[in-house]
mmCIF file with all atom_site columns, C-alpha atoms in Angstrom:
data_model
loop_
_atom_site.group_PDB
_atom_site.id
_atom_site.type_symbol
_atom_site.label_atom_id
_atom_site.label_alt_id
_atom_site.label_comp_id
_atom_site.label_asym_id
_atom_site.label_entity_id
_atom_site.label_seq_id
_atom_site.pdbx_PDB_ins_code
_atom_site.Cartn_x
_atom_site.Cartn_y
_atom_site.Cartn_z
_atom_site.occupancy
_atom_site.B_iso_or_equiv
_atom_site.pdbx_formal_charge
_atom_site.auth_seq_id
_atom_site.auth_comp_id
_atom_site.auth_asym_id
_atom_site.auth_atom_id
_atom_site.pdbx_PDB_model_num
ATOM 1   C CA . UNK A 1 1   ? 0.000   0.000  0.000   1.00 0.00 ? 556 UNK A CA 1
ATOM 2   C CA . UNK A 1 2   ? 1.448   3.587  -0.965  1.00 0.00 ? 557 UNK A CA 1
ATOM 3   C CA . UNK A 1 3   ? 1.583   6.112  1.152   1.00 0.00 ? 558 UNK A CA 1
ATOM 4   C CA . UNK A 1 4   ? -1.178  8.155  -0.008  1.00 0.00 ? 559 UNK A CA 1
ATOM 5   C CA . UNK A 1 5   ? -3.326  4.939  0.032   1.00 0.00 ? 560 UNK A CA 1
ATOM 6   C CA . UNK A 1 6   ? -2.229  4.744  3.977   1.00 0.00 ? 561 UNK A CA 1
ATOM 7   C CA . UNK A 1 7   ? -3.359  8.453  4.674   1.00 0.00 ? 562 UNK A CA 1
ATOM 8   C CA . UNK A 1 8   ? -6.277  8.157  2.730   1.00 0.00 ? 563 UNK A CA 1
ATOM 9   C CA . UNK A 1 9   ? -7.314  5.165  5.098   1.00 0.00 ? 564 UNK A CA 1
ATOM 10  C CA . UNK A 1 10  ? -6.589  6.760  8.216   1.00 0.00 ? 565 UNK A CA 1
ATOM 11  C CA . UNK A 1 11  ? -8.535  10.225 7.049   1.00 0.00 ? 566 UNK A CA 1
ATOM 12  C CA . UNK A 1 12  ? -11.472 7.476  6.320   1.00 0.00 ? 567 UNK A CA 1
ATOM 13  C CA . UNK A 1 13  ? -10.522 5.947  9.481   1.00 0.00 ? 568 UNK A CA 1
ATOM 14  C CA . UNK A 1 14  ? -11.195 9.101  11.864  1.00 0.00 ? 569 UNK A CA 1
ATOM 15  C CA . UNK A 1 15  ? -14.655 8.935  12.891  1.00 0.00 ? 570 UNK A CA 1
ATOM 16  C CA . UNK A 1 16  ? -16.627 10.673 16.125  1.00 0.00 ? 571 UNK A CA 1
ATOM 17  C CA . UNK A 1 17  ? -16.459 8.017  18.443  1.00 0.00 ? 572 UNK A CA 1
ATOM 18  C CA . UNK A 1 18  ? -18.862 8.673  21.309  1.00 0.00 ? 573 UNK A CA 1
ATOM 19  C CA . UNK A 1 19  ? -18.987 4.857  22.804  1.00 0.00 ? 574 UNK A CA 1
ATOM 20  C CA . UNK A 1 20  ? -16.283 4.907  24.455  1.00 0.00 ? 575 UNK A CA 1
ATOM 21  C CA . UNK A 1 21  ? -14.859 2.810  27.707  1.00 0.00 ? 576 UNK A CA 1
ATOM 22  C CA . UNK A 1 22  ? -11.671 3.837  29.590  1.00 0.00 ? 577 UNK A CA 1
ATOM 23  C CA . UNK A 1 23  ? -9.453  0.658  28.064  1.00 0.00 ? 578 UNK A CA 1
ATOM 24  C CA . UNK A 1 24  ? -7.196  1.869  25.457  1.00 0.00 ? 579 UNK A CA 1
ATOM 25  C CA . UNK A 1 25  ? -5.374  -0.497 23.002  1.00 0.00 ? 580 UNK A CA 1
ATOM 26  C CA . UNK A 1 26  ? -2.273  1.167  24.233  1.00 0.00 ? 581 UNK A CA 1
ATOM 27  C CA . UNK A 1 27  ? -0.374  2.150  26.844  1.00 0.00 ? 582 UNK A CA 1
ATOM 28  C CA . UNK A 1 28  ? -1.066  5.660  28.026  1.00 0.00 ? 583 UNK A CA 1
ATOM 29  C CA . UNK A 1 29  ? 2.281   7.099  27.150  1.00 0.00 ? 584 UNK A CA 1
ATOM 30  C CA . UNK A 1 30  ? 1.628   5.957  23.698  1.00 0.00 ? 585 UNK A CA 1
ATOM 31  C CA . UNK A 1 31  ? -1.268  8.599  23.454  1.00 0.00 ? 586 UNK A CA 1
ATOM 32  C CA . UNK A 1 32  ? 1.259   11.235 24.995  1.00 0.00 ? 587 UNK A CA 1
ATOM 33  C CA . UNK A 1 33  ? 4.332   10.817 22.647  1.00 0.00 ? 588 UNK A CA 1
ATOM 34  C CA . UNK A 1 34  ? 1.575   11.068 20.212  1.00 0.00 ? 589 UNK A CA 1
ATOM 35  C CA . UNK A 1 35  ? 0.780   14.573 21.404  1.00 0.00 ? 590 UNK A CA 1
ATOM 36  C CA . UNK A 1 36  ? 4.015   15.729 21.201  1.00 0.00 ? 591 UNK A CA 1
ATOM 37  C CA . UNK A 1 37  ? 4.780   14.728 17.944  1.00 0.00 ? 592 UNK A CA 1
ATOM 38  C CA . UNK A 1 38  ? 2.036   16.355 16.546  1.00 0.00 ? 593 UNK A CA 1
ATOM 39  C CA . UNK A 1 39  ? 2.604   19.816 18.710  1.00 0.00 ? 594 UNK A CA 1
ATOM 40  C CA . UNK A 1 40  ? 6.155   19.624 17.055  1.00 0.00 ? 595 UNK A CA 1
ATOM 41  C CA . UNK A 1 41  ? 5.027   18.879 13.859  1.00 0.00 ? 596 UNK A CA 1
ATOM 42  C CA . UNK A 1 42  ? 2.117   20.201 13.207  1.00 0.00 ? 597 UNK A CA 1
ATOM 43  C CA . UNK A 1 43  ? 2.179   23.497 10.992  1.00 0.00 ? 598 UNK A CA 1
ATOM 44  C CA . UNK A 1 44  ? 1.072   26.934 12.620  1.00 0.00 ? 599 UNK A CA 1
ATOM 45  C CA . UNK A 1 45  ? 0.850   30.348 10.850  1.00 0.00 ? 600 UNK A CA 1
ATOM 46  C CA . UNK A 1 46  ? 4.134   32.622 10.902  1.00 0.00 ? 601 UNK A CA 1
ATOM 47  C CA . UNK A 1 47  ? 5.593   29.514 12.759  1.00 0.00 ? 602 UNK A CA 1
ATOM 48  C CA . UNK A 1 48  ? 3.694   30.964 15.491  1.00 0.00 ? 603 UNK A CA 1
ATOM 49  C CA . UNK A 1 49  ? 3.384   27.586 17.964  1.00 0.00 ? 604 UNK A CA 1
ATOM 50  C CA . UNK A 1 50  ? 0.608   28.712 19.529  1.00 0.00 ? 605 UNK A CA 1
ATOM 51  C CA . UNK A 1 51  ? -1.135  25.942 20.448  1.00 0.00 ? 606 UNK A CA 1
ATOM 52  C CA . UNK A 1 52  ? -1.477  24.626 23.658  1.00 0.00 ? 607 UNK A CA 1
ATOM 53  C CA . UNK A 1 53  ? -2.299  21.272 24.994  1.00 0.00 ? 608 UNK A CA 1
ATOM 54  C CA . UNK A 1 54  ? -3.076  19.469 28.552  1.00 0.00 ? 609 UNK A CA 1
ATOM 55  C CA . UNK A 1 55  ? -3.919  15.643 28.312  1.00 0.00 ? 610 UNK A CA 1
ATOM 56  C CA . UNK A 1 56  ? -5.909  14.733 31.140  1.00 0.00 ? 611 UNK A CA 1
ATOM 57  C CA . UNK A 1 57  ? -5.849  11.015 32.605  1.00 0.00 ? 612 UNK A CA 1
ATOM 58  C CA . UNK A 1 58  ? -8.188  9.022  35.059  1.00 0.00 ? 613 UNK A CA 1
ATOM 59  C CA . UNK A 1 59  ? -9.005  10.944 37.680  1.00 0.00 ? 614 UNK A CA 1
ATOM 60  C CA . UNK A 1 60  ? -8.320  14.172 36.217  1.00 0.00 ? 615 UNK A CA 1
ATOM 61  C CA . UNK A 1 61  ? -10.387 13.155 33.266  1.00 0.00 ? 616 UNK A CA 1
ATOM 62  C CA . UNK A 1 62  ? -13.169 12.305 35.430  1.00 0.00 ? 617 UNK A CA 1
ATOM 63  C CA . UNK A 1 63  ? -12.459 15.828 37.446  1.00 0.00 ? 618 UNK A CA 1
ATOM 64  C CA . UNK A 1 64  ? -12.948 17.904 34.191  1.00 0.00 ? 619 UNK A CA 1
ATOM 65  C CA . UNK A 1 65  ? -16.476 16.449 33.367  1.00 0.00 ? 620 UNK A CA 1
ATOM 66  C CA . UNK A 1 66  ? -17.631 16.809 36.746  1.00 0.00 ? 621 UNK A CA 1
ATOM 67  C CA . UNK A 1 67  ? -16.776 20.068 36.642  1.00 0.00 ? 622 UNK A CA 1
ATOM 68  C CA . UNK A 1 68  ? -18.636 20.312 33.085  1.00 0.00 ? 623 UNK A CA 1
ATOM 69  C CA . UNK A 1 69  ? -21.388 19.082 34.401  1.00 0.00 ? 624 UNK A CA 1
ATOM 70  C CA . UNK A 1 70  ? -21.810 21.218 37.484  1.00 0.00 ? 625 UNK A CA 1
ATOM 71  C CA . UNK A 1 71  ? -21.616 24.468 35.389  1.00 0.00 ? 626 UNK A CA 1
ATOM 72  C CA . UNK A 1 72  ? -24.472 22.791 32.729  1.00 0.00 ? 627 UNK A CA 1
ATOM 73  C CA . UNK A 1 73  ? -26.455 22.311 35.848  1.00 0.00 ? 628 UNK A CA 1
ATOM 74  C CA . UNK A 1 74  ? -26.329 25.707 36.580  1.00 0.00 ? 629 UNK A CA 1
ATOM 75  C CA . UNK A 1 75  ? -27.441 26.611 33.466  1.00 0.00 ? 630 UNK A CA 1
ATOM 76  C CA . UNK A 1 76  ? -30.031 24.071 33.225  1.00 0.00 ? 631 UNK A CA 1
ATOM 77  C CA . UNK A 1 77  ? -32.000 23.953 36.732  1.00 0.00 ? 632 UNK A CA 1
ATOM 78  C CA . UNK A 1 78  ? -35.223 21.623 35.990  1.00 0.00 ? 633 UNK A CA 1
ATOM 79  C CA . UNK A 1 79  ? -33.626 18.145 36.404  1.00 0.00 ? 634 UNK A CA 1
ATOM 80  C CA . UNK A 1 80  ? -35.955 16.613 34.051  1.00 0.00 ? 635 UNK A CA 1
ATOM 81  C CA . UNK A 1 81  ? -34.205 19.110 31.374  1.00 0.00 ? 636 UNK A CA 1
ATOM 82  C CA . UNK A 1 82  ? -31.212 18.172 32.316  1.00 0.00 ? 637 UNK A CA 1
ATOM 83  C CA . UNK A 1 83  ? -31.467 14.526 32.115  1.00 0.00 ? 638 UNK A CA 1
ATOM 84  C CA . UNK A 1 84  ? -30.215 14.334 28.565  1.00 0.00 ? 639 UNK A CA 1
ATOM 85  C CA . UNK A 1 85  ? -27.266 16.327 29.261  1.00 0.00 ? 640 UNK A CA 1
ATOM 86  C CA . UNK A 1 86  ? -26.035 14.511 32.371  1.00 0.00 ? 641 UNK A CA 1
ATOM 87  C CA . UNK A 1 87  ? -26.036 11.201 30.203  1.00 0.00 ? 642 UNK A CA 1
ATOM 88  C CA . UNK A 1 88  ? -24.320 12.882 27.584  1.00 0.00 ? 643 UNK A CA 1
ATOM 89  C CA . UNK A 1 89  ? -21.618 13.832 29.896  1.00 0.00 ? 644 UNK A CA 1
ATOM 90  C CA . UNK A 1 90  ? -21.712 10.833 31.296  1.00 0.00 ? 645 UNK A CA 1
ATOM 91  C CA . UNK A 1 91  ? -20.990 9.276  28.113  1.00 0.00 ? 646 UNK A CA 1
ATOM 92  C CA . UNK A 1 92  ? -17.454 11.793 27.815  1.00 0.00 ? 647 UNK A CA 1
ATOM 93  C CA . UNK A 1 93  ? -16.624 10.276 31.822  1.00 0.00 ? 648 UNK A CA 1
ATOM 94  C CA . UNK A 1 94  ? -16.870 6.293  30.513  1.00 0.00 ? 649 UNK A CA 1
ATOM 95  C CA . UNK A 1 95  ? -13.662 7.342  28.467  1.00 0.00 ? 650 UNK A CA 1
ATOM 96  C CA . UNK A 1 96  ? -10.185 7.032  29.431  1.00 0.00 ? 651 UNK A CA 1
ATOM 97  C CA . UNK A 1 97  ? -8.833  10.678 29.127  1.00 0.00 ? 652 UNK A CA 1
ATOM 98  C CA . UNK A 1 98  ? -9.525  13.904 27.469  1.00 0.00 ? 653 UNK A CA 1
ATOM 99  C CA . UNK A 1 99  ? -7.208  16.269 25.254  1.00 0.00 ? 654 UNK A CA 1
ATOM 100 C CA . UNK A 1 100 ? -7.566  20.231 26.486  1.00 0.00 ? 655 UNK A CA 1
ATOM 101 C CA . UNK A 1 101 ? -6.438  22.515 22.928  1.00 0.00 ? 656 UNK A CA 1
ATOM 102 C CA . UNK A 1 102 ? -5.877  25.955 23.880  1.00 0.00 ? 657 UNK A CA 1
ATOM 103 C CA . UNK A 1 103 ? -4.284  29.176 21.816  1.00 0.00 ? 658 UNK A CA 1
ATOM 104 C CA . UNK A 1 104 ? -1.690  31.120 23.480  1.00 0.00 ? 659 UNK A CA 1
ATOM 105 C CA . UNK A 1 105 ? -3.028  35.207 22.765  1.00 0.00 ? 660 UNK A CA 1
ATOM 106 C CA . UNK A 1 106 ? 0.090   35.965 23.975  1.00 0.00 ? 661 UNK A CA 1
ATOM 107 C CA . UNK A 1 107 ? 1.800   34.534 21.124  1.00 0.00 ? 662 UNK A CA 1
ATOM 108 C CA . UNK A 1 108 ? -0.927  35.890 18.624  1.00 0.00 ? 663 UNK A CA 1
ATOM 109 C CA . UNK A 1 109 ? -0.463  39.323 20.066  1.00 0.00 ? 664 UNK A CA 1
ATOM 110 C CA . UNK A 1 110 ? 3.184   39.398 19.275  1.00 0.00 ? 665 UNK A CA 1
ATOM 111 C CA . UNK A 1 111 ? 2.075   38.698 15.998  1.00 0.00 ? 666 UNK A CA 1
ATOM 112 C CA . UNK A 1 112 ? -0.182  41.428 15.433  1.00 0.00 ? 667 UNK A CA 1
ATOM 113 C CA . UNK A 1 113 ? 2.300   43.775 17.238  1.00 0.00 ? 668 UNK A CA 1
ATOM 114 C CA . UNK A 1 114 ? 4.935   42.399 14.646  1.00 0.00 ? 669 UNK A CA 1
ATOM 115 C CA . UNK A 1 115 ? 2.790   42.634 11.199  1.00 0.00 ? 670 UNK A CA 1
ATOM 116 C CA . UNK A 1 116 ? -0.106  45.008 12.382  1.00 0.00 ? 671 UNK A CA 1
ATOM 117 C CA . UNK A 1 117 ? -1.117  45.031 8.377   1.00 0.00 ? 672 UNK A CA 1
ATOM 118 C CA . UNK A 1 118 ? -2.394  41.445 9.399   1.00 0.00 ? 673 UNK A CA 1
ATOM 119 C CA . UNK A 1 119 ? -3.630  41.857 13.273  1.00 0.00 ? 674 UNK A CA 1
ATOM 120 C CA . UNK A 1 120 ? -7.300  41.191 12.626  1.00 0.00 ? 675 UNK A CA 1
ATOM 121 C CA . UNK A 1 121 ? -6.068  37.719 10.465  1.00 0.00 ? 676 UNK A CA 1
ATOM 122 C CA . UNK A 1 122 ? -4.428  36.281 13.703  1.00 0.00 ? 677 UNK A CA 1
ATOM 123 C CA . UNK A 1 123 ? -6.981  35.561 16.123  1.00 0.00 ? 678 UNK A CA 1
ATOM 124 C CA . UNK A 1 124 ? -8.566  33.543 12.865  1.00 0.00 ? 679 UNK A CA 1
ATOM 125 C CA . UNK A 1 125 ? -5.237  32.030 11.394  1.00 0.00 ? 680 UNK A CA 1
ATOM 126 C CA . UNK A 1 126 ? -4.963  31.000 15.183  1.00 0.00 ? 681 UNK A CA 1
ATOM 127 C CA . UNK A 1 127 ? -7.801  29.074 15.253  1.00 0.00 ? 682 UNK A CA 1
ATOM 128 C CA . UNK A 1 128 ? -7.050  27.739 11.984  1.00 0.00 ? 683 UNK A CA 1
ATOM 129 C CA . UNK A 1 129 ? -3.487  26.138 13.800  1.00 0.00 ? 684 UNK A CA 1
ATOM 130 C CA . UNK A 1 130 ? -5.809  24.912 16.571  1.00 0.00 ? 685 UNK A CA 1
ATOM 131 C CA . UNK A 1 131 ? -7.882  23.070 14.310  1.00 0.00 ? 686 UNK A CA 1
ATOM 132 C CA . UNK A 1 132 ? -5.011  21.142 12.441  1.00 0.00 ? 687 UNK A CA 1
ATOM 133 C CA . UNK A 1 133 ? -3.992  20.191 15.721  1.00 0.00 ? 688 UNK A CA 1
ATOM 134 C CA . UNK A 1 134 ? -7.198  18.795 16.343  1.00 0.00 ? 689 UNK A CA 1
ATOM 135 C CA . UNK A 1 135 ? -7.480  17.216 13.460  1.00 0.00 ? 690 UNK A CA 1
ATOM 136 C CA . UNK A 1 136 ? -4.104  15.335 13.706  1.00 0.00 ? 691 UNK A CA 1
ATOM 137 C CA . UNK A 1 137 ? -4.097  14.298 16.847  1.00 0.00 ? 692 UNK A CA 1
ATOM 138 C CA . UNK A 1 138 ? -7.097  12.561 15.958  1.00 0.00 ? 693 UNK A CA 1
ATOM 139 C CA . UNK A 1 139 ? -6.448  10.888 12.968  1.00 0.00 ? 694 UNK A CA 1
ATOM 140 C CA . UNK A 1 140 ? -3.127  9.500  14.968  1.00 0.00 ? 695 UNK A CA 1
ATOM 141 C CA . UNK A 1 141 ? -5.652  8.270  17.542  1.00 0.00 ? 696 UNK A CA 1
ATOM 142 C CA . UNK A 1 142 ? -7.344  6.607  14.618  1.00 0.00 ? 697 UNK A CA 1
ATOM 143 C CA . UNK A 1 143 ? -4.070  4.816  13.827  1.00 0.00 ? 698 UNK A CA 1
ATOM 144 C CA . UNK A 1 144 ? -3.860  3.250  16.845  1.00 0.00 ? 699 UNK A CA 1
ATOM 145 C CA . UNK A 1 145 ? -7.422  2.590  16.985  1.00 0.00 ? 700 UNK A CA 1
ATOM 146 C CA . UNK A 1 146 ? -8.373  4.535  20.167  1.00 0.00 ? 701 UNK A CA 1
ATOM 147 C CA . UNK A 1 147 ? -11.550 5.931  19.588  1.00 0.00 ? 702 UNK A CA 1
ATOM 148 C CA . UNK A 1 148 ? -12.247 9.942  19.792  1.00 0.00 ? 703 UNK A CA 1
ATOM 149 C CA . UNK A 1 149 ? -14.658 12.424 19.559  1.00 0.00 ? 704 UNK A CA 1
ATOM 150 C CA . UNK A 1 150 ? -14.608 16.561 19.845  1.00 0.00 ? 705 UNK A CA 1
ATOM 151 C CA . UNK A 1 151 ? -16.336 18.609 22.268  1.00 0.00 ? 706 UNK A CA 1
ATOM 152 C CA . UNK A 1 152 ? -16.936 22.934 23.243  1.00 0.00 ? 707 UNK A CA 1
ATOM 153 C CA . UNK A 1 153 ? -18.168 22.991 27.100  1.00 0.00 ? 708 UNK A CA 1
ATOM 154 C CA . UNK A 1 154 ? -16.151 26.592 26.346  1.00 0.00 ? 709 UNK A CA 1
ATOM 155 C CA . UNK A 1 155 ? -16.462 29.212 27.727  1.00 0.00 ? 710 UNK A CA 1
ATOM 156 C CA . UNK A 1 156 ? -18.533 27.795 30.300  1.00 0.00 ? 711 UNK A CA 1
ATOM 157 C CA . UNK A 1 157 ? -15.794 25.857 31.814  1.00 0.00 ? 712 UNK A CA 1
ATOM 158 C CA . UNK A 1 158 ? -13.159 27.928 31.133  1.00 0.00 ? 713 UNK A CA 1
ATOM 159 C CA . UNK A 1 159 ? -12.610 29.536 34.947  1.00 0.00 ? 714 UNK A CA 1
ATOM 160 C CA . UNK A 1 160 ? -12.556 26.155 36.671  1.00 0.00 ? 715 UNK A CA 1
ATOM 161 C CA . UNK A 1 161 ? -10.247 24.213 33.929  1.00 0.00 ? 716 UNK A CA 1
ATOM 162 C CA . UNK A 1 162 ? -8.108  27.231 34.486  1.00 0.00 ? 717 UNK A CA 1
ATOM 163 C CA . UNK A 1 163 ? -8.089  26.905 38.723  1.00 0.00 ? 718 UNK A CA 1
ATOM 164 C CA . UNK A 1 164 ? -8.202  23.583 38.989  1.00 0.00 ? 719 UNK A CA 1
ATOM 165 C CA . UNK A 1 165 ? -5.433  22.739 36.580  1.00 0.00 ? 720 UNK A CA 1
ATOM 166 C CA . UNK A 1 166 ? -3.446  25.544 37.208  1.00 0.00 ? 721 UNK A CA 1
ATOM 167 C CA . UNK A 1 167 ? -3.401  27.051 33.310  1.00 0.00 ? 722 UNK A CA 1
ATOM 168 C CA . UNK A 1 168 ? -1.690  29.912 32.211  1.00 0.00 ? 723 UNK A CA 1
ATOM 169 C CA . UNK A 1 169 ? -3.901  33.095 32.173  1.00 0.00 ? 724 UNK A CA 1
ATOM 170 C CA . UNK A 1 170 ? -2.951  33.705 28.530  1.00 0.00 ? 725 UNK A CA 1
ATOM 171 C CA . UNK A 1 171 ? -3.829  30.460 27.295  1.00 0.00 ? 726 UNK A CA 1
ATOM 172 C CA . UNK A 1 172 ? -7.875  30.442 26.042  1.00 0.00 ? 727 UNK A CA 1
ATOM 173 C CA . UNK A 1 173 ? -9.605  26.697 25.807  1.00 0.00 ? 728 UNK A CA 1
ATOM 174 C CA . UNK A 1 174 ? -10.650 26.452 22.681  1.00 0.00 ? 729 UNK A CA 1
ATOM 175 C CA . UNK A 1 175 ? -12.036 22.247 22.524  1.00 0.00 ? 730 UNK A CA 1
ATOM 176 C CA . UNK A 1 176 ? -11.913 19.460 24.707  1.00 0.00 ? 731 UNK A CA 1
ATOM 177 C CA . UNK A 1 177 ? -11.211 15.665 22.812  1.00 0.00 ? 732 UNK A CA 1
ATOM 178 C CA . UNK A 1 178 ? -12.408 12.799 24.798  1.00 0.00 ? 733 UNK A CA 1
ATOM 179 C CA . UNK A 1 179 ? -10.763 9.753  23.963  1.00 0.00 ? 734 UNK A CA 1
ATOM 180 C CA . UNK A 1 180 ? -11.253 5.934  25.047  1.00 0.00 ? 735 UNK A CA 1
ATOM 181 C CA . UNK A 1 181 ? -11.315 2.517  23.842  1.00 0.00 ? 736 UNK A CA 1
ATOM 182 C CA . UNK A 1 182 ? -14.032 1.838  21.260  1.00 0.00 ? 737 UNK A CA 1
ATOM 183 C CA . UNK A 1 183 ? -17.151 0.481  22.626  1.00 0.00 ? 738 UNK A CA 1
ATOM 184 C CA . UNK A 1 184 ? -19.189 0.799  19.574  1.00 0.00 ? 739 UNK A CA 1
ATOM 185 C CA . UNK A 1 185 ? -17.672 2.053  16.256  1.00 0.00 ? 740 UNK A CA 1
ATOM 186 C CA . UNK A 1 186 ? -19.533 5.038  14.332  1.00 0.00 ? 741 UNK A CA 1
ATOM 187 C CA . UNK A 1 187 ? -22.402 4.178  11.928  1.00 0.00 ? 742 UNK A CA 1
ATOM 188 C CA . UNK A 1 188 ? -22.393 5.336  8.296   1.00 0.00 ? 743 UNK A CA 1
ATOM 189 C CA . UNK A 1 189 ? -21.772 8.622  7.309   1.00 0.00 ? 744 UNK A CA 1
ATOM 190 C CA . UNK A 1 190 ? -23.814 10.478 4.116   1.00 0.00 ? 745 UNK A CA 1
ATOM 191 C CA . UNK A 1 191 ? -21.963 12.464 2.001   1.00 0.00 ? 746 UNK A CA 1
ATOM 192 C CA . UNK A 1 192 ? -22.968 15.327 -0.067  1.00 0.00 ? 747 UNK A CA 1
ATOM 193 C CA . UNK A 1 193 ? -21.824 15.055 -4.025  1.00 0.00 ? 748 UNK A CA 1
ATOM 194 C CA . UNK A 1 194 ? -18.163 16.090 -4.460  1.00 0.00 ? 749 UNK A CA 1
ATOM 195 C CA . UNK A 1 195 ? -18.738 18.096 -7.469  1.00 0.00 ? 750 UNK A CA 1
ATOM 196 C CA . UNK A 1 196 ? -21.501 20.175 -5.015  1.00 0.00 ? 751 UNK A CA 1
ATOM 197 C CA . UNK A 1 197 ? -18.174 21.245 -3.004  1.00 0.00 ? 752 UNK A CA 1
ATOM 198 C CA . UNK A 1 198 ? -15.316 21.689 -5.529  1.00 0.00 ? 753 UNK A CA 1
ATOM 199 C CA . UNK A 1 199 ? -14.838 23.699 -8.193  1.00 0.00 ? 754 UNK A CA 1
ATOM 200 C CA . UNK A 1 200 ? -11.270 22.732 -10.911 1.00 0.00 ? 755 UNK A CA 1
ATOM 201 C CA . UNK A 1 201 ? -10.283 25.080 -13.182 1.00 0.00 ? 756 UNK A CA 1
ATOM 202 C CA . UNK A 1 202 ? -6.864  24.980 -16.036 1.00 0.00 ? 757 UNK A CA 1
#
């Protein structure tokens, strides 16, 4: 199999997971040298590195969706109402971990402070870094067939991620990636007609 065959698998491969159970395939430090490679390899605008990620483990991955769901509660006082949320949630805790992406501002205001002719594109080209992290971190999880899917509790959790893990005041949450072993795999996808979404020209 070529290459391109291989990364055309995996991209097929990456699916939202949301069965998950807390036994990975793997060892745990697997998933974290993972993680690394892809923050050192992953491309970012003006080289910027501004993404920032905590990987959160057992307890501290059952910590962060307790703390997700007291703050929905909040928001959503009739329990009856809030039934479908707390087994949603519920559904995030049965996993093994959970990836935190953040964006440094500090590093996207040096950027706008360096090329101002460009200092509205960088909050944007930011999240545009962010979301290529995402996106390889879980395809790789795909590779090793640990199943993952993509959350935004943000900004309602923000304040207590930031306390409780002790995060860096310039660093904004920007997704949360719950990851486990596969319970149930995802069912099949539609997809709308490629020649509805591309255009060639020349």
């Amino acid at each position: 199999m070529s290459d391109l065959q291989k990364l055309h698998e995996l991209a097929e491969k990456r699916r939202s997971i949301y069965a998950l159970n807390d036994q990975l395939p793997v060892e745990k430090e697997e998933v974290v040298k993972l993680v690394e490679h892809a923050i050192l390899h992953t491309p970012s605008s003006f080289n910027s590195q501004s993404t920032r990620i905590v990987v959160l483990f057992g307890d501290d991955h059952q910590k962060l969706w307790d703390i997700t769901e007291a703050a929905l509660r909040d928001i959503v006082s009739e329990e009856q109402d809030f039934a479908p949320t707390k087994q949603k949630i519920g559904g995030f805790k049965a996993g093994a971990g959970t990836i935190l992406f953040f964006e440094d501002q500090t590093s996207v205001r040096n950027l706008q402070e360096a090329a101002p002719l460009y200092a509205d594109k960088f909050p944007v080209w930011a999240e545009h870094t962010n979301a290529m992290h995402q996106y390889v971190i879980w395809t790789a999880l795909a590779s090793i067939d640990v199943g993952a899917n993509l959350q935004h509790y943000n900004p309602v959790i923000d304040n207590k991620v930031a306390s409780t893990w002790n995060i860096n005041d310039h660093w904004d949450l920007t997704a949360q990636m719950v990851f486990g072993g596969i319970e149930q795999s995802a069912g099949d996808k539609e997809f709308m007609p490629v020649e509805a979404r591309m255009k060639v020209f020349g």
